[in-house]
Coordinates of C-alpha atoms in Angstrom, one line a residue:
M1 CA -0.1 0.0 0.2
N2 CA 1.4 3.5 -1.0
A3 CA 0.4 6.9 0.6
P4 CA 0.7 10.1 -0.4
I5 CA 3.8 11.9 -0.1
P6 CA 3.3 13.9 3.8
N7 CA 4.8 17.3 4.5
S8 CA 4.6 18.4 7.4
L9 CA 7.6 19.0 8.9
S10 CA 8.6 18.8 13.4
P11 CA 11.5 20.7 14.5
V12 CA 12.5 18.2 18.0
S13 CA 15.5 19.7 19.2
T14 CA 15.9 22.9 20.7
V15 CA 18.5 24.3 18.0
S16 CA 18.0 28.3 17.3
V17 CA 17.1 28.8 13.6
P18 CA 20.1 29.5 11.2
D19 CA 20.1 32.6 9.4
A20 CA 18.5 32.7 6.5
I21 CA 19.9 32.7 3.3
N22 CA 20.6 36.0 0.9
L23 CA 19.3 34.9 -2.1
A24 CA 21.3 38.1 -3.2
L25 CA 24.2 36.8 -3.9
G26 CA 24.5 36.7 -7.6
R27 CA 25.3 32.7 -8.0
P28 CA 23.3 29.9 -8.2
L29 CA 22.2 27.6 -5.2
M30 CA 23.8 24.1 -6.1
M31 CA 21.8 21.1 -5.3
P32 CA 23.8 18.5 -3.2
R33 CA 24.7 15.5 -3.7
V34 CA 22.6 13.2 -2.2
T35 CA 23.9 9.5 -1.1
F36 CA 21.1 6.7 -1.2
V37 CA 22.0 3.6 1.7
V38 CA 20.6 1.1 1.3
P39 CA 21.4 -2.1 3.4
T40 CA 20.0 -5.9 2.1
L41 CA 20.1 -8.9 3.1
N42 CA 17.8 -11.4 0.9
E43 CA 15.9 -8.6 -0.7
A44 CA 16.0 -9.8 -4.4
K45 CA 12.7 -9.6 -5.0
N46 CA 11.9 -6.6 -3.0
L47 CA 14.4 -4.1 -5.2
P48 CA 13.0 -4.7 -8.6
W49 CA 10.0 -1.6 -6.5
L50 CA 12.2 0.3 -4.6
L51 CA 15.3 0.8 -6.9
P52 CA 13.2 2.1 -9.8
R53 CA 11.3 4.6 -7.2
I54 CA 14.4 6.0 -6.3
P55 CA 14.3 9.6 -7.4
A56 CA 16.9 10.3 -10.8
W57 CA 18.6 13.5 -8.8
A58 CA 20.2 10.5 -6.8
H59 CA 24.1 11.6 -7.0
E60 CA 24.6 7.8 -5.9
V61 CA 23.1 5.0 -5.0
I62 CA 24.8 2.2 -2.4
I63 CA 23.6 -1.4 -2.0
V64 CA 25.5 -3.3 1.1
D65 CA 25.1 -6.8 1.2
G66 CA 27.7 -9.7 1.7
R67 CA 25.6 -12.1 3.6
S68 CA 22.5 -12.5 1.1
T69 CA 22.1 -16.4 -0.4
D70 CA 19.7 -14.8 -3.0
D71 CA 20.0 -13.0 -6.2
T72 CA 20.0 -9.8 -4.7
V73 CA 23.6 -8.1 -6.3
A74 CA 22.8 -9.1 -8.8
V75 CA 19.3 -8.1 -9.4
A76 CA 20.6 -4.2 -8.4
R77 CA 23.0 -4.8 -10.8
G78 CA 20.3 -5.9 -13.7
L79 CA 18.2 -2.6 -12.4
R80 CA 20.1 -0.1 -11.9
E81 CA 24.4 -0.3 -13.8
D82 CA 25.2 2.4 -11.7
V83 CA 24.3 1.2 -8.9
K84 CA 28.0 1.0 -6.3
V85 CA 27.8 -2.7 -4.3
V86 CA 30.0 -2.6 -0.9
M87 CA 30.1 -6.4 0.4
E88 CA 30.2 -6.6 3.8
P89 CA 30.9 -9.8 6.0
R90 CA 30.1 -8.7 9.3
R91 CA 25.9 -9.4 10.3
G92 CA 24.2 -6.8 11.0
K93 CA 22.6 -4.0 9.9
G94 CA 24.4 -1.1 12.0
A95 CA 27.4 -2.6 10.5
A96 CA 25.7 -2.8 6.9
L97 CA 25.0 1.2 7.7
Q98 CA 28.3 2.0 8.8
A99 CA 30.6 0.8 5.1
G100 CA 27.7 2.5 3.4
F101 CA 28.5 5.7 4.9
R102 CA 32.2 5.3 4.5
A103 CA 31.9 3.9 0.7
A104 CA 29.3 7.7 0.4
T105 CA 30.0 10.3 -1.5
G106 CA 27.6 13.0 -1.4
D107 CA 26.8 15.2 0.0
I108 CA 23.9 14.4 2.4
I109 CA 23.1 10.6 2.9
V110 CA 19.8 9.4 3.4
M111 CA 19.5 5.9 4.8
I112 CA 16.3 3.6 3.4
D113 CA 15.5 -0.1 3.9
A114 CA 15.1 -2.4 1.0
D115 CA 12.1 -4.0 1.7
G116 CA 9.7 -1.9 0.6
S117 CA 8.3 -0.3 3.6
M118 CA 9.8 3.2 2.9
I119 CA 8.5 5.1 0.0
P120 CA 11.7 6.5 -1.9
E121 CA 9.2 9.6 -3.0
E122 CA 9.8 10.8 0.6
A123 CA 13.3 11.5 0.0
I124 CA 12.7 15.2 -1.4
V125 CA 11.3 16.0 1.6
F126 CA 14.0 15.7 3.9
V127 CA 16.3 16.4 1.3
G128 CA 14.4 19.5 2.0
A129 CA 14.8 19.6 5.2
L130 CA 18.3 19.3 5.6
I131 CA 19.1 22.1 2.9
A132 CA 16.7 24.5 4.6
G133 CA 19.3 24.7 7.8
A134 CA 18.1 21.1 9.6
D135 CA 21.6 19.0 10.5
L136 CA 20.3 15.4 10.4
V137 CA 15.9 15.0 9.3
K138 CA 14.4 11.9 10.8
G139 CA 11.6 9.8 9.7
S140 CA 8.1 10.2 11.8
R141 CA 4.9 7.5 11.6
F142 CA 3.0 9.1 14.1
L143 CA 2.7 13.3 12.8
Q144 CA 0.1 14.7 11.1
G145 CA -0.1 12.7 8.2
A146 CA 2.1 9.4 8.8
G147 CA 1.1 6.5 9.1
T148 CA 1.9 2.6 9.7
D149 CA 0.8 -0.7 7.9
D150 CA 3.4 -2.8 9.5
M151 CA 3.2 -2.4 12.9
S152 CA 2.0 -5.1 15.9
L153 CA 1.0 -3.2 19.5
F154 CA 3.7 -4.3 20.8
R155 CA 5.7 -2.8 18.8
M156 CA 3.9 0.7 18.5
L157 CA 4.1 0.5 22.7
G158 CA 7.5 -0.4 23.3
N159 CA 8.5 1.8 20.7
W160 CA 6.9 4.4 22.5
G161 CA 8.2 4.2 25.7
L162 CA 11.8 4.4 23.9
T163 CA 10.6 7.5 22.8
M164 CA 9.6 8.7 25.5
L165 CA 12.9 7.3 28.5
V166 CA 14.8 9.7 25.2
R167 CA 12.7 13.2 25.5
M168 CA 13.3 12.5 29.7
L169 CA 17.0 11.5 29.8
Y170 CA 18.1 13.9 26.6
G171 CA 15.6 16.2 25.9
G172 CA 14.4 17.1 22.5
S173 CA 10.9 16.0 21.5
F174 CA 11.5 13.1 19.7
S175 CA 7.8 11.0 18.7
D176 CA 9.1 8.5 16.6
L177 CA 12.4 6.7 17.8
C178 CA 12.6 3.1 15.8
Y179 CA 11.8 4.2 12.5
G180 CA 15.0 3.9 10.0
Y181 CA 14.1 6.7 7.3
M182 CA 16.7 9.4 8.3
A183 CA 18.7 11.7 6.2
F184 CA 21.8 13.7 7.5
W185 CA 24.8 16.1 6.3
T186 CA 27.8 13.6 5.1
K187 CA 30.5 16.1 7.4
H188 CA 28.0 15.0 10.5
V189 CA 29.4 11.0 9.9
P190 CA 32.1 11.3 12.5
T191 CA 30.6 13.5 15.1
L192 CA 27.4 9.9 14.9
N193 CA 30.0 8.4 15.1
C194 CA 28.5 5.0 14.5
D195 CA 29.8 2.0 16.6
C196 CA 27.2 -0.8 16.7
D197 CA 26.3 -3.3 14.6
G198 CA 22.6 -4.2 15.0
F199 CA 19.3 -2.1 14.6
E200 CA 20.0 0.1 17.5
I201 CA 22.0 1.9 14.8
E202 CA 19.0 4.0 14.6
T203 CA 18.8 5.3 17.7
L204 CA 22.1 5.4 18.2
I205 CA 22.0 8.2 16.0
N206 CA 19.5 9.7 16.9
V207 CA 20.8 10.3 20.5
R208 CA 24.2 11.3 19.5
A209 CA 22.5 13.7 17.4
L210 CA 20.8 15.3 20.5
K211 CA 24.0 14.8 22.7
N212 CA 25.9 16.7 19.5
E213 CA 23.3 19.6 19.9
L214 CA 22.7 19.1 16.2
N215 CA 20.1 20.8 14.7
I216 CA 17.2 18.1 14.9
V217 CA 13.8 18.1 12.4
E218 CA 11.2 14.6 12.2
V219 CA 9.3 14.8 9.1
A220 CA 5.7 12.7 8.5
S221 CA 6.7 9.1 6.6
F222 CA 4.8 6.2 6.1
E223 CA 5.8 3.0 6.9
A224 CA 3.8 0.5 4.3
P225 CA 4.4 -3.6 5.0
R226 CA 7.1 -5.6 3.7
I227 CA 6.4 -7.1 0.5
S228 CA 8.7 -10.0 0.5
G229 CA 10.6 -12.5 2.9
L230 CA 10.3 -11.8 6.6
S231 CA 12.1 -8.8 8.5
N232 CA 15.0 -9.8 10.2
L233 CA 14.2 -7.7 13.3
R234 CA 13.1 -9.0 16.6
A235 CA 11.0 -7.1 18.8
I236 CA 12.1 -8.7 22.6
P237 CA 16.4 -8.4 21.8
D238 CA 16.6 -6.1 19.4
G239 CA 14.5 -3.6 22.3
W240 CA 16.6 -4.4 24.8
R241 CA 20.0 -3.7 22.8
V242 CA 18.3 -0.5 22.4
L243 CA 17.0 0.0 25.6
K244 CA 20.8 -0.5 26.5
T245 CA 22.5 1.7 24.2
I246 CA 20.2 4.6 25.4
L247 CA 21.0 4.4 28.9
R248 CA 24.9 3.4 28.2
E249 CA 25.5 6.7 26.4
K250 CA 23.8 8.7 29.3
V251 CA 27.1 8.4 30.9
R252 CA 29.2 8.5 27.9
S253 CA 31.1 12.6 26.5
P254 CA 29.8 13.4 23.1
V255 CA 32.3 13.1 20.1
S256 CA 35.1 15.1 20.5
L257 CA 35.6 16.6 16.5
V258 CA 38.8 17.9 17.6
A259 CA 40.0 14.3 16.7
Y260 CA 38.5 14.5 13.7
G261 CA 40.8 17.0 12.8
Y262 CA 37.6 19.8 13.1
P263 CA 38.1 22.9 14.8

């Protein structure tokens, strides 16, 4: 099921709004290069829906695979001659995304799942919010105009509890913590410093963005059911990993950018 592209924007951090762009500078504004990072594990039946719908303005599409036992890589190359395939032997979504971040050459990274649950056409809303001044944009299934057809009541309650915990410990006003449709400027990869291998990477990114006072915006997003295959998400074990990540990050210091050569 597909839904209309939502257009709700919701700021979730307390960082001040950046100054307006001076359009009288006399030079054209350049469209940033956008890299789509797509972690895959046996998604050969889903990629024919996803890859042709990734916008033509994408700078590059990176498929991160390495443990698929079907024809995921061959299907990806058949659908897009320009696709970049990164083979990642480590297990887990977090490991795959880390590899994709390292391989990205665009100014912006868009994280999107391969199972057909995330609508590629929504990416323009994420990119637009970044161009307007956000550092990181995250999708939410619980804003006006959003929704989900792929979330059990048990998972919804768990997500709500974890979201409220992050709001209590870190501030901000997230409405949806455990959703992986996100976009951010590539220059913030060192700040986010992703160092986990599992599904908790989405929470880790959100928490570290809050801790480092990045300008975060939520946009409404619709989550459709997976097209084919079974989800690798395990509600209780992965929820436990998310909870441990939230608590562990509370006692860790924000990333020092000096170590990465930033002033």
